[in-house]
Amino acid sequence: YWDIDLSRPTLPPEQLHEELIQRFKQAVDIRMVSEVPLGAFLSGGVDSSAVVAMMSQLQSDPVNTCSIGFDVEGFDESEFAQQVADRYRTNHRIETVQQDDFALIDQLADLYDEPFADSSAMPTYRVCELARKHVTVALSGDGGDELFAGYRRYQWHLQENRLRALLPEKLRKPLFGFLGGVYPKMDWAPRIFRAKSTFQLLGFDNVQAYHNEISIFRQDGRNRLFSQAFKQQLNGYSSLDVFRHHQANAKTDDPLQLIQYLDMKTYLPGDILTKVDRASMAHSLEVRVPLLDHELIEWAMRIDPSTTINGTEGKYPFKKALEPHLPLDVLYRKKMGFAVPLAHWFRGPLRHKLQAMLSSERLMDSGIFEPKALDILIQQHLKGQRDNSASLWALLMFDSFLQKNAV
């Protein structure tokens, strides 16, 4: 009943930052209407911090905030969340997810009622559990990366797209398709020599490349993993067909706006919002998402896409507008994401669970997978030859789903 119109003219740059804050604050204000205790998630990232900043300016009482930390270095953003909490004097609460918090894995299979493969469902469940101890409604910063082009993959995709534009399609597809097929995959080598994936992506068109880039299992990986019988059952179907459908409705030729639109139609509702909705409802917590206010989306998607990413800095207009409201350390630090240390877990405390999954009759009896391909995925990861953690998590959750739904 509603869609984003990307054919409208871009906004003039004058007073852009001031109007952005005004519209954003209004979207937050609408979602603060509540007769029950209200709070916010505060991860320490730009989006949740921005929501908390607006809430603090809209109410006199301290905002109730909560965050989750990790006991593995490189995955803990709690110090940045604390900076924002200190600046706005929020009622801040934090809990740490321990390395042995694995009992939740099988519980997630029940909770999501589908083989849901986003590992950040674990900390999302815990932060909802923490929030519900103190509030009934929580505001989140979800949607900011899609709306203001905050994902690093957007930058990589645009760089590859510029390379694709240098050669005509009739020459580019066979050339890079061949190179992508024969070049060895060397994840262990220095980045300059890891060209296989780049060659493959350069051989695709814009949408096919983005689909392959964000897939947990890329096209060649799926071909190796799936059994011949299952591939025959698929009869040529690919989830790329879903992207093609949305591409036809996008009404834009801009490569950045197009992949933002694709994410808003697929990744955002199918992953991010599903993850939060089911984790929050498991604790009877209502989550509201001001950055996905439809009027704010319609306005923000008129920002000139050439200004959205400045060099290697995504969300540039949004961050510039927020400079008076948030610490620069929060705005301009390297993006971490709300992730768990899977690679570390699978080589350590989850090693035996991973190996048990390989011998699971459920996976073999499903008829979907090639046993040898599964073994290669696990052994490569355990030996440190390649980081297959995202793929292995997807398989682990699929195995848990089969276990919970065995006939």
mmCIF file of C-alpha atoms in Angstrom:
data_model
loop_
_atom_site.group_PDB
_atom_site.id
_atom_site.type_symbol
_atom_site.label_atom_id
_atom_site.label_comp_id
_atom_site.label_asym_id
_atom_site.label_seq_id
_atom_site.Cartn_x
_atom_site.Cartn_y
_atom_site.Cartn_z
ATOM 1 C CA TYR A 1 0.000 0.000 0.000
ATOM 2 C CA TRP A 2 3.063 2.240 0.227
ATOM 3 C CA ASP A 3 6.374 2.392 -1.585
ATOM 4 C CA ILE A 4 9.380 4.678 -1.823
ATOM 5 C CA ASP A 5 9.282 6.988 -4.836
ATOM 6 C CA LEU A 6 12.881 7.359 -5.971
ATOM 7 C CA SER A 7 11.981 9.413 -9.025
ATOM 8 C CA ARG A 8 11.450 12.665 -7.090
ATOM 9 C CA PRO A 9 14.030 15.487 -7.463
ATOM 10 C CA THR A 10 16.899 15.698 -4.987
ATOM 11 C CA LEU A 11 16.775 18.138 -2.095
ATOM 12 C CA PRO A 12 18.720 21.421 -2.225
ATOM 13 C CA PRO A 13 21.786 21.316 0.073
ATOM 14 C CA GLU A 14 20.860 24.548 1.896
ATOM 15 C CA GLN A 15 19.689 23.922 5.471
ATOM 16 C CA LEU A 16 19.723 20.170 4.809
ATOM 17 C CA HIS A 17 21.274 19.284 8.175
ATOM 18 C CA GLU A 18 18.909 21.494 10.140
ATOM 19 C CA GLU A 19 15.828 20.040 8.455
ATOM 20 C CA LEU A 20 17.146 16.493 8.880
ATOM 21 C CA ILE A 21 17.379 16.911 12.659
ATOM 22 C CA GLN A 22 13.961 18.579 12.762
ATOM 23 C CA ARG A 23 12.304 15.720 10.849
ATOM 24 C CA PHE A 24 14.190 13.046 12.761
ATOM 25 C CA LYS A 25 13.262 14.571 16.107
ATOM 26 C CA GLN A 26 9.616 14.694 15.041
ATOM 27 C CA ALA A 27 9.734 10.979 14.121
ATOM 28 C CA VAL A 28 11.191 10.194 17.556
ATOM 29 C CA ASP A 29 8.651 12.406 19.320
ATOM 30 C CA ILE A 30 5.710 10.574 17.719
ATOM 31 C CA ARG A 31 7.040 7.271 19.056
ATOM 32 C CA MET A 32 7.475 8.545 22.600
ATOM 33 C CA VAL A 33 3.736 8.673 23.205
ATOM 34 C CA SER A 34 3.228 5.957 25.814
ATOM 35 C CA GLU A 35 1.240 5.187 28.932
ATOM 36 C CA VAL A 36 3.780 2.566 30.060
ATOM 37 C CA PRO A 37 7.511 2.836 30.946
ATOM 38 C CA LEU A 38 9.566 3.897 27.918
ATOM 39 C CA GLY A 39 13.248 3.505 27.066
ATOM 40 C CA ALA A 40 15.727 2.883 24.266
ATOM 41 C CA PHE A 41 18.397 0.482 23.105
ATOM 42 C CA LEU A 42 21.844 2.092 23.195
ATOM 43 C CA SER A 43 24.507 0.030 21.432
ATOM 44 C CA GLY A 44 27.051 2.818 21.084
ATOM 45 C CA GLY A 45 26.576 2.997 17.315
ATOM 46 C CA VAL A 46 25.454 6.119 15.454
ATOM 47 C CA ASP A 47 21.772 5.257 15.022
ATOM 48 C CA SER A 48 20.813 4.156 18.527
ATOM 49 C CA SER A 49 22.909 7.004 19.969
ATOM 50 C CA ALA A 50 21.073 9.484 17.735
ATOM 51 C CA VAL A 51 17.692 8.193 18.911
ATOM 52 C CA VAL A 52 18.747 8.562 22.558
ATOM 53 C CA ALA A 53 20.040 12.093 21.901
ATOM 54 C CA MET A 54 16.682 13.134 20.424
ATOM 55 C CA MET A 55 14.724 11.479 23.241
ATOM 56 C CA SER A 56 16.822 13.278 25.851
ATOM 57 C CA GLN A 57 16.023 16.611 24.230
ATOM 58 C CA LEU A 58 12.319 15.824 24.124
ATOM 59 C CA GLN A 59 11.744 14.874 27.772
ATOM 60 C CA SER A 60 12.896 16.283 31.089
ATOM 61 C CA ASP A 61 13.352 12.958 32.882
ATOM 62 C CA PRO A 62 16.451 10.830 32.171
ATOM 63 C CA VAL A 63 15.969 8.316 29.357
ATOM 64 C CA ASN A 64 16.076 4.639 30.320
ATOM 65 C CA THR A 65 18.790 3.029 28.169
ATOM 66 C CA CYS A 66 20.275 -0.453 27.990
ATOM 67 C CA SER A 67 23.050 -2.181 26.078
ATOM 68 C CA ILE A 68 24.805 -5.519 25.720
ATOM 69 C CA GLY A 69 28.551 -6.013 25.874
ATOM 70 C CA PHE A 70 30.769 -8.961 24.932
ATOM 71 C CA ASP A 71 33.684 -10.501 26.777
ATOM 72 C CA VAL A 72 35.718 -10.820 23.540
ATOM 73 C CA GLU A 73 37.890 -7.885 22.475
ATOM 74 C CA GLY A 74 36.837 -6.201 19.236
ATOM 75 C CA PHE A 75 33.115 -6.905 19.683
ATOM 76 C CA ASP A 76 32.359 -4.729 22.697
ATOM 77 C CA GLU A 77 30.898 -1.261 22.045
ATOM 78 C CA SER A 78 29.832 -0.626 25.621
ATOM 79 C CA GLU A 79 32.396 2.146 26.211
ATOM 80 C CA PHE A 80 30.830 4.208 23.400
ATOM 81 C CA ALA A 81 27.337 3.564 24.709
ATOM 82 C CA GLN A 82 28.583 4.806 28.086
ATOM 83 C CA GLN A 83 29.854 8.036 26.499
ATOM 84 C CA VAL A 84 26.375 8.808 25.188
ATOM 85 C CA ALA A 85 24.761 7.736 28.452
ATOM 86 C CA ASP A 86 27.110 10.043 30.392
ATOM 87 C CA ARG A 87 26.504 12.974 28.058
ATOM 88 C CA TYR A 88 22.730 12.768 28.405
ATOM 89 C CA ARG A 89 22.728 11.378 31.955
ATOM 90 C CA THR A 90 20.506 8.450 31.082
ATOM 91 C CA ASN A 91 19.491 5.655 33.414
ATOM 92 C CA HIS A 92 21.895 3.262 31.711
ATOM 93 C CA ARG A 93 22.069 -0.482 32.280
ATOM 94 C CA ILE A 94 24.486 -2.911 30.682
ATOM 95 C CA GLU A 95 24.927 -6.660 30.719
ATOM 96 C CA THR A 96 27.716 -8.738 29.198
ATOM 97 C CA VAL A 97 27.113 -11.769 26.990
ATOM 98 C CA GLN A 98 29.543 -14.452 28.122
ATOM 99 C CA GLN A 99 31.410 -16.830 25.838
ATOM 100 C CA ASP A 100 29.429 -19.761 27.211
ATOM 101 C CA ASP A 101 25.976 -18.260 26.542
ATOM 102 C CA PHE A 102 25.146 -21.068 24.118
ATOM 103 C CA ALA A 103 22.047 -22.550 25.701
ATOM 104 C CA LEU A 104 20.201 -19.895 23.746
ATOM 105 C CA ILE A 105 21.018 -21.466 20.373
ATOM 106 C CA ASP A 106 18.367 -24.183 20.541
ATOM 107 C CA GLN A 107 15.933 -21.741 22.154
ATOM 108 C CA LEU A 108 16.266 -19.445 19.125
ATOM 109 C CA ALA A 109 15.076 -22.236 16.852
ATOM 110 C CA ASP A 110 11.814 -22.330 18.830
ATOM 111 C CA LEU A 111 11.543 -18.574 19.044
ATOM 112 C CA TYR A 112 12.017 -17.788 15.353
ATOM 113 C CA ASP A 113 10.055 -20.794 14.056
ATOM 114 C CA GLU A 114 12.215 -20.830 10.904
ATOM 115 C CA PRO A 115 15.909 -21.439 10.146
ATOM 116 C CA PHE A 116 16.854 -17.836 10.958
ATOM 117 C CA ALA A 117 20.541 -17.354 10.171
ATOM 118 C CA ASP A 118 21.465 -13.978 11.718
ATOM 119 C CA SER A 119 23.725 -14.626 14.713
ATOM 120 C CA SER A 120 22.973 -11.185 16.161
ATOM 121 C CA ALA A 121 19.631 -12.697 17.204
ATOM 122 C CA MET A 122 21.519 -13.832 20.324
ATOM 123 C CA PRO A 123 22.492 -10.387 21.663
ATOM 124 C CA THR A 124 19.168 -8.994 20.417
ATOM 125 C CA TYR A 125 17.339 -11.527 22.580
ATOM 126 C CA ARG A 126 19.493 -10.581 25.581
ATOM 127 C CA VAL A 127 19.097 -6.816 25.151
ATOM 128 C CA CYS A 128 15.310 -7.232 24.885
ATOM 129 C CA GLU A 129 15.397 -9.371 28.020
ATOM 130 C CA LEU A 130 17.365 -6.645 29.823
ATOM 131 C CA ALA A 131 15.115 -3.816 28.584
ATOM 132 C CA ARG A 132 11.907 -5.564 29.654
ATOM 133 C CA LYS A 133 13.100 -5.633 33.267
ATOM 134 C CA HIS A 134 12.724 -1.837 33.301
ATOM 135 C CA VAL A 135 10.459 -0.693 30.432
ATOM 136 C CA THR A 136 7.561 -1.928 28.313
ATOM 137 C CA VAL A 137 8.341 0.080 25.156
ATOM 138 C CA ALA A 138 11.808 0.622 23.665
ATOM 139 C CA LEU A 139 12.951 2.748 20.727
ATOM 140 C CA SER A 140 15.656 1.340 18.450
ATOM 141 C CA GLY A 141 17.984 2.750 15.795
ATOM 142 C CA ASP A 142 17.208 0.114 13.172
ATOM 143 C CA GLY A 143 16.937 1.344 9.579
ATOM 144 C CA GLY A 144 19.639 4.006 9.702
ATOM 145 C CA ASP A 145 22.178 2.052 7.655
ATOM 146 C CA GLU A 146 19.677 1.365 4.879
ATOM 147 C CA LEU A 147 18.285 4.887 4.888
ATOM 148 C CA PHE A 148 21.575 6.808 4.997
ATOM 149 C CA ALA A 149 23.928 4.264 3.338
ATOM 150 C CA GLY A 150 25.911 3.253 6.399
ATOM 151 C CA TYR A 151 26.987 -0.260 5.421
ATOM 152 C CA ARG A 152 30.590 -0.667 4.278
ATOM 153 C CA ARG A 153 29.323 -3.071 1.632
ATOM 154 C CA TYR A 154 27.716 -0.090 -0.125
ATOM 155 C CA GLN A 155 31.137 1.507 -0.583
ATOM 156 C CA TRP A 156 32.684 -1.731 -1.862
ATOM 157 C CA HIS A 157 29.787 -2.273 -4.229
ATOM 158 C CA LEU A 158 30.067 1.230 -5.710
ATOM 159 C CA GLN A 159 33.804 0.783 -6.258
ATOM 160 C CA GLU A 160 33.174 -2.479 -8.096
ATOM 161 C CA ASN A 161 30.350 -0.891 -10.063
ATOM 162 C CA ARG A 162 32.700 1.831 -11.297
ATOM 163 C CA LEU A 163 35.078 -0.892 -12.505
ATOM 164 C CA ARG A 164 32.202 -2.685 -14.241
ATOM 165 C CA ALA A 165 31.376 0.511 -16.119
ATOM 166 C CA LEU A 166 34.845 0.610 -17.699
ATOM 167 C CA LEU A 167 34.161 -2.349 -19.995
ATOM 168 C CA PRO A 168 31.130 -3.123 -22.155
ATOM 169 C CA GLU A 169 28.984 -5.972 -20.831
ATOM 170 C CA LYS A 170 29.649 -8.230 -23.851
ATOM 171 C CA LEU A 171 33.367 -8.162 -23.075
ATOM 172 C CA ARG A 172 33.215 -7.890 -19.274
ATOM 173 C CA LYS A 173 30.962 -10.887 -18.529
ATOM 174 C CA PRO A 174 32.919 -13.586 -20.395
ATOM 175 C CA LEU A 175 36.318 -12.149 -19.377
ATOM 176 C CA PHE A 176 35.712 -11.817 -15.640
ATOM 177 C CA GLY A 177 33.455 -14.853 -15.553
ATOM 178 C CA PHE A 178 36.401 -16.904 -16.842
ATOM 179 C CA LEU A 179 38.891 -15.298 -14.441
ATOM 180 C CA GLY A 180 36.537 -15.797 -11.508
ATOM 181 C CA GLY A 181 36.241 -19.469 -12.385
ATOM 182 C CA VAL A 182 39.947 -20.269 -12.761
ATOM 183 C CA TYR A 183 41.498 -17.983 -10.139
ATOM 184 C CA PRO A 184 42.127 -19.866 -6.867
ATOM 185 C CA LYS A 185 40.324 -18.783 -3.719
ATOM 186 C CA MET A 186 43.053 -17.609 -1.303
ATOM 187 C CA ASP A 187 41.473 -16.116 1.833
ATOM 188 C CA TRP A 188 44.742 -16.779 3.662
ATOM 189 C CA ALA A 189 46.758 -14.571 1.281
ATOM 190 C CA PRO A 190 47.346 -10.789 1.437
ATOM 191 C CA ARG A 191 44.265 -8.910 0.231
ATOM 192 C CA ILE A 192 45.877 -7.854 -3.066
ATOM 193 C CA PHE A 193 46.009 -11.520 -4.133
ATOM 194 C CA ARG A 194 42.447 -12.393 -3.077
ATOM 195 C CA ALA A 195 40.902 -11.517 -6.428
ATOM 196 C CA LYS A 196 38.593 -14.486 -7.066
ATOM 197 C CA SER A 197 35.477 -12.924 -5.512
ATOM 198 C CA THR A 198 36.196 -9.577 -7.174
ATOM 199 C CA PHE A 199 36.533 -11.212 -10.603
ATOM 200 C CA GLN A 200 33.244 -13.026 -10.067
ATOM 201 C CA LEU A 201 31.435 -9.829 -9.043
ATOM 202 C CA LEU A 202 32.865 -7.870 -11.983
ATOM 203 C CA GLY A 203 31.415 -10.489 -14.319
ATOM 204 C CA PHE A 204 27.900 -9.821 -12.999
ATOM 205 C CA ASP A 205 25.557 -6.902 -13.552
ATOM 206 C CA ASN A 206 24.838 -4.434 -10.725
ATOM 207 C CA VAL A 207 21.955 -6.310 -9.086
ATOM 208 C CA GLN A 208 23.374 -9.806 -9.578
ATOM 209 C CA ALA A 209 26.672 -8.653 -8.040
ATOM 210 C CA TYR A 210 24.957 -7.162 -4.991
ATOM 211 C CA HIS A 211 22.806 -10.259 -4.504
ATOM 212 C CA ASN A 212 25.910 -12.449 -4.590
ATOM 213 C CA GLU A 213 27.859 -10.083 -2.343
ATOM 214 C CA ILE A 214 25.377 -10.112 0.547
ATOM 215 C CA SER A 215 24.504 -13.807 0.363
ATOM 216 C CA ILE A 216 25.864 -15.961 3.188
ATOM 217 C CA PHE A 217 26.574 -18.621 0.567
ATOM 218 C CA ARG A 218 27.594 -17.103 -2.727
ATOM 219 C CA GLN A 219 26.626 -18.649 -6.037
ATOM 220 C CA ASP A 220 29.673 -20.925 -6.348
ATOM 221 C CA GLY A 221 29.370 -21.903 -2.669
ATOM 222 C CA ARG A 222 25.735 -22.929 -3.115
ATOM 223 C CA ASN A 223 26.637 -24.985 -6.164
ATOM 224 C CA ARG A 224 29.186 -26.936 -4.109
ATOM 225 C CA LEU A 225 27.020 -27.250 -1.007
ATOM 226 C CA PHE A 226 23.722 -28.382 -2.527
ATOM 227 C CA SER A 227 23.254 -31.983 -3.598
ATOM 228 C CA GLN A 228 22.501 -32.745 -7.220
ATOM 229 C CA ALA A 229 19.046 -34.031 -6.292
ATOM 230 C CA PHE A 230 18.193 -30.816 -4.462
ATOM 231 C CA LYS A 231 19.429 -28.644 -7.344
ATOM 232 C CA GLN A 232 17.116 -30.589 -9.641
ATOM 233 C CA GLN A 233 14.225 -29.893 -7.258
ATOM 234 C CA LEU A 234 15.025 -26.177 -7.393
ATOM 235 C CA ASN A 235 14.539 -26.346 -11.162
ATOM 236 C CA GLY A 236 16.582 -23.216 -11.816
ATOM 237 C CA TYR A 237 15.053 -21.103 -9.022
ATOM 238 C CA SER A 238 17.289 -18.485 -7.442
ATOM 239 C CA SER A 239 16.576 -15.838 -4.831
ATOM 240 C CA LEU A 240 18.030 -13.424 -7.388
ATOM 241 C CA ASP A 241 14.524 -13.522 -8.912
ATOM 242 C CA VAL A 242 13.272 -11.648 -5.825
ATOM 243 C CA PHE A 243 15.866 -8.913 -6.388
ATOM 244 C CA ARG A 244 14.915 -8.665 -10.063
ATOM 245 C CA HIS A 245 11.279 -8.151 -9.095
ATOM 246 C CA HIS A 246 12.141 -5.257 -6.786
ATOM 247 C CA GLN A 247 14.617 -3.828 -9.293
ATOM 248 C CA ALA A 248 11.774 -3.493 -11.795
ATOM 249 C CA ASN A 249 9.805 -1.391 -9.287
ATOM 250 C CA ALA A 250 12.665 0.799 -8.054
ATOM 251 C CA LYS A 251 12.294 3.705 -10.510
ATOM 252 C CA THR A 252 15.961 4.664 -10.278
ATOM 253 C CA ASP A 253 19.146 4.078 -12.229
ATOM 254 C CA ASP A 254 21.387 5.313 -9.435
ATOM 255 C CA PRO A 255 23.490 2.319 -8.264
ATOM 256 C CA LEU A 256 23.506 3.368 -4.600
ATOM 257 C CA GLN A 257 19.798 4.154 -4.330
ATOM 258 C CA LEU A 258 18.993 0.893 -6.085
ATOM 259 C CA ILE A 259 20.799 -1.300 -3.542
ATOM 260 C CA GLN A 260 19.392 0.766 -0.659
ATOM 261 C CA TYR A 261 15.943 0.069 -2.098
ATOM 262 C CA LEU A 262 16.711 -3.639 -2.439
ATOM 263 C CA ASP A 263 17.795 -3.777 1.208
ATOM 264 C CA MET A 264 14.635 -1.980 2.313
ATOM 265 C CA LYS A 265 12.559 -4.566 0.469
ATOM 266 C CA THR A 266 14.486 -7.694 1.503
ATOM 267 C CA TYR A 267 17.195 -7.472 4.182
ATOM 268 C CA LEU A 268 15.430 -4.957 6.405
ATOM 269 C CA PRO A 269 12.004 -6.668 6.718
ATOM 270 C CA GLY A 270 13.265 -10.229 6.267
ATOM 271 C CA ASP A 271 16.201 -10.056 8.653
ATOM 272 C CA ILE A 272 16.616 -6.950 10.822
ATOM 273 C CA LEU A 273 12.976 -6.246 11.688
ATOM 274 C CA THR A 274 12.062 -9.940 11.965
ATOM 275 C CA LYS A 275 14.984 -10.474 14.336
ATOM 276 C CA VAL A 276 13.954 -7.627 16.638
ATOM 277 C CA ASP A 277 10.220 -8.316 16.450
ATOM 278 C CA ARG A 278 10.449 -11.958 17.524
ATOM 279 C CA ALA A 279 13.128 -11.350 20.165
ATOM 280 C CA SER A 280 11.148 -8.468 21.682
ATOM 281 C CA MET A 281 7.786 -10.239 21.577
ATOM 282 C CA ALA A 282 9.370 -13.193 23.399
ATOM 283 C CA HIS A 283 9.724 -10.789 26.344
ATOM 284 C CA SER A 284 6.462 -8.858 25.794
ATOM 285 C CA LEU A 285 8.481 -5.793 24.834
ATOM 286 C CA GLU A 286 7.230 -3.372 22.174
ATOM 287 C CA VAL A 287 9.960 -1.919 19.927
ATOM 288 C CA ARG A 288 9.396 1.243 17.883
ATOM 289 C CA VAL A 289 11.625 2.347 15.012
ATOM 290 C CA PRO A 290 11.665 6.135 14.403
ATOM 291 C CA LEU A 291 14.205 5.987 11.555
ATOM 292 C CA LEU A 292 11.641 4.015 9.554
ATOM 293 C CA ASP A 293 8.971 6.696 9.832
ATOM 294 C CA HIS A 294 7.556 6.670 6.300
ATOM 295 C CA GLU A 295 7.607 10.446 5.902
ATOM 296 C CA LEU A 296 11.223 10.580 7.073
ATOM 297 C CA ILE A 297 12.130 7.851 4.559
ATOM 298 C CA GLU A 298 10.408 9.711 1.708
ATOM 299 C CA TRP A 299 12.299 12.888 2.582
ATOM 300 C CA ALA A 300 15.695 11.294 3.268
ATOM 301 C CA MET A 301 15.714 9.294 0.036
ATOM 302 C CA ARG A 302 15.679 12.617 -1.809
ATOM 303 C CA ILE A 303 19.130 13.491 -0.449
ATOM 304 C CA ASP A 304 21.583 13.536 -3.360
ATOM 305 C CA PRO A 305 23.074 9.992 -3.303
ATOM 306 C CA SER A 306 26.443 11.368 -4.445
ATOM 307 C CA THR A 307 26.736 13.156 -1.089
ATOM 308 C CA THR A 308 25.615 10.264 1.113
ATOM 309 C CA ILE A 309 29.045 8.602 1.099
ATOM 310 C CA ASN A 310 32.016 10.954 1.462
ATOM 311 C CA GLY A 311 35.196 9.070 0.641
ATOM 312 C CA THR A 312 35.096 6.136 3.064
ATOM 313 C CA GLU A 313 32.538 7.798 5.361
ATOM 314 C CA GLY A 314 29.005 6.490 5.016
ATOM 315 C CA LYS A 315 25.917 8.298 6.390
ATOM 316 C CA TYR A 316 27.771 11.556 5.839
ATOM 317 C CA PRO A 317 24.815 14.024 5.882
ATOM 318 C CA PHE A 318 23.320 12.247 8.908
ATOM 319 C CA LYS A 319 26.608 12.347 10.832
ATOM 320 C CA LYS A 320 27.260 16.003 9.980
ATOM 321 C CA ALA A 321 23.784 16.898 11.183
ATOM 322 C CA LEU A 322 24.419 15.016 14.442
ATOM 323 C CA GLU A 323 27.762 16.651 15.262
ATOM 324 C CA PRO A 324 26.215 19.113 17.760
ATOM 325 C CA HIS A 325 24.397 16.240 19.455
ATOM 326 C CA LEU A 326 26.884 13.350 19.794
ATOM 327 C CA PRO A 327 30.595 12.816 20.568
ATOM 328 C CA LEU A 328 32.779 12.695 17.457
ATOM 329 C CA ASP A 329 34.255 9.413 18.736
ATOM 330 C CA VAL A 330 30.814 7.861 18.380
ATOM 331 C CA LEU A 331 30.050 9.435 15.001
ATOM 332 C CA TYR A 332 33.294 8.777 13.158
ATOM 333 C CA ARG A 333 34.762 5.601 14.601
ATOM 334 C CA LYS A 334 34.951 2.382 12.573
ATOM 335 C CA LYS A 335 31.593 0.649 12.304
ATOM 336 C CA MET A 336 31.396 -2.582 14.324
ATOM 337 C CA GLY A 337 27.846 -3.834 13.930
ATOM 338 C CA PHE A 338 25.812 -5.790 16.454
ATOM 339 C CA ALA A 339 27.644 -9.082 16.044
ATOM 340 C CA VAL A 340 28.855 -11.997 18.122
ATOM 341 C CA PRO A 341 32.409 -13.430 17.899
ATOM 342 C CA LEU A 342 31.410 -16.500 15.896
ATOM 343 C CA ALA A 343 34.804 -17.282 14.383
ATOM 344 C CA HIS A 344 36.336 -17.352 17.868
ATOM 345 C CA TRP A 345 33.470 -19.410 19.314
ATOM 346 C CA PHE A 346 33.566 -22.042 16.562
ATOM 347 C CA ARG A 347 37.299 -22.616 16.999
ATOM 348 C CA GLY A 348 36.911 -22.747 20.774
ATOM 349 C CA PRO A 349 33.879 -23.425 22.979
ATOM 350 C CA LEU A 350 31.510 -24.316 20.103
ATOM 351 C CA ARG A 351 33.983 -26.595 18.323
ATOM 352 C CA HIS A 352 32.409 -29.847 19.526
ATOM 353 C CA LYS A 353 28.856 -28.671 18.776
ATOM 354 C CA LEU A 354 30.006 -27.814 15.272
ATOM 355 C CA GLN A 355 31.585 -31.223 14.729
ATOM 356 C CA ALA A 356 28.488 -32.959 16.107
ATOM 357 C CA MET A 357 26.413 -31.079 13.557
ATOM 358 C CA LEU A 358 28.523 -32.553 10.759
ATOM 359 C CA SER A 359 27.554 -36.064 11.833
ATOM 360 C CA SER A 360 23.905 -35.089 12.259
ATOM 361 C CA GLU A 361 21.644 -37.522 10.454
ATOM 362 C CA ARG A 362 19.095 -34.718 10.175
ATOM 363 C CA LEU A 363 21.265 -32.733 7.760
ATOM 364 C CA MET A 364 22.184 -35.809 5.748
ATOM 365 C CA ASP A 365 18.623 -37.134 5.617
ATOM 366 C CA SER A 366 17.332 -33.773 4.403
ATOM 367 C CA GLY A 367 18.873 -34.565 1.015
ATOM 368 C CA ILE A 368 19.864 -30.923 0.574
ATOM 369 C CA PHE A 369 23.620 -31.001 1.203
ATOM 370 C CA GLU A 370 26.763 -32.683 -0.074
ATOM 371 C CA PRO A 371 28.498 -34.300 2.949
ATOM 372 C CA LYS A 372 31.975 -33.620 1.551
ATOM 373 C CA ALA A 373 31.191 -29.917 1.101
ATOM 374 C CA LEU A 374 30.016 -29.696 4.728
ATOM 375 C CA ASP A 375 33.202 -31.351 5.945
ATOM 376 C CA ILE A 376 35.378 -28.961 3.917
ATOM 377 C CA LEU A 377 33.549 -25.928 5.354
ATOM 378 C CA ILE A 378 34.151 -27.078 8.922
ATOM 379 C CA GLN A 379 37.760 -28.216 8.494
ATOM 380 C CA GLN A 380 38.765 -25.012 6.706
ATOM 381 C CA HIS A 381 37.400 -22.997 9.604
ATOM 382 C CA LEU A 382 38.838 -25.119 12.411
ATOM 383 C CA LYS A 383 42.296 -25.065 10.802
ATOM 384 C CA GLY A 384 42.158 -21.270 10.414
ATOM 385 C CA GLN A 385 42.388 -21.481 6.616
ATOM 386 C CA ARG A 386 39.203 -19.479 6.097
ATOM 387 C CA ASP A 387 36.542 -17.713 8.156
ATOM 388 C CA ASN A 388 33.397 -19.719 7.373
ATOM 389 C CA SER A 389 31.650 -18.685 10.582
ATOM 390 C CA ALA A 390 28.590 -17.068 8.934
ATOM 391 C CA SER A 391 28.003 -20.136 6.749
ATOM 392 C CA LEU A 392 28.487 -22.521 9.659
ATOM 393 C CA TRP A 393 26.079 -20.556 11.841
ATOM 394 C CA ALA A 394 23.431 -20.763 9.113
ATOM 395 C CA LEU A 395 23.884 -24.539 8.957
ATOM 396 C CA LEU A 396 23.832 -24.817 12.753
ATOM 397 C CA MET A 397 20.529 -22.954 12.944
ATOM 398 C CA PHE A 398 19.104 -25.039 10.110
ATOM 399 C CA ASP A 399 20.070 -28.193 11.987
ATOM 400 C CA SER A 400 18.416 -26.855 15.172
ATOM 401 C CA PHE A 401 15.305 -26.028 13.159
ATOM 402 C CA LEU A 402 15.156 -29.558 11.763
ATOM 403 C CA GLN A 403 15.596 -30.965 15.262
ATOM 404 C CA LYS A 404 12.726 -28.888 16.631
ATOM 405 C CA ASN A 405 10.470 -29.739 13.706
ATOM 406 C CA ALA A 406 11.261 -33.405 13.198
ATOM 407 C CA VAL A 407 8.239 -35.332 11.940
#
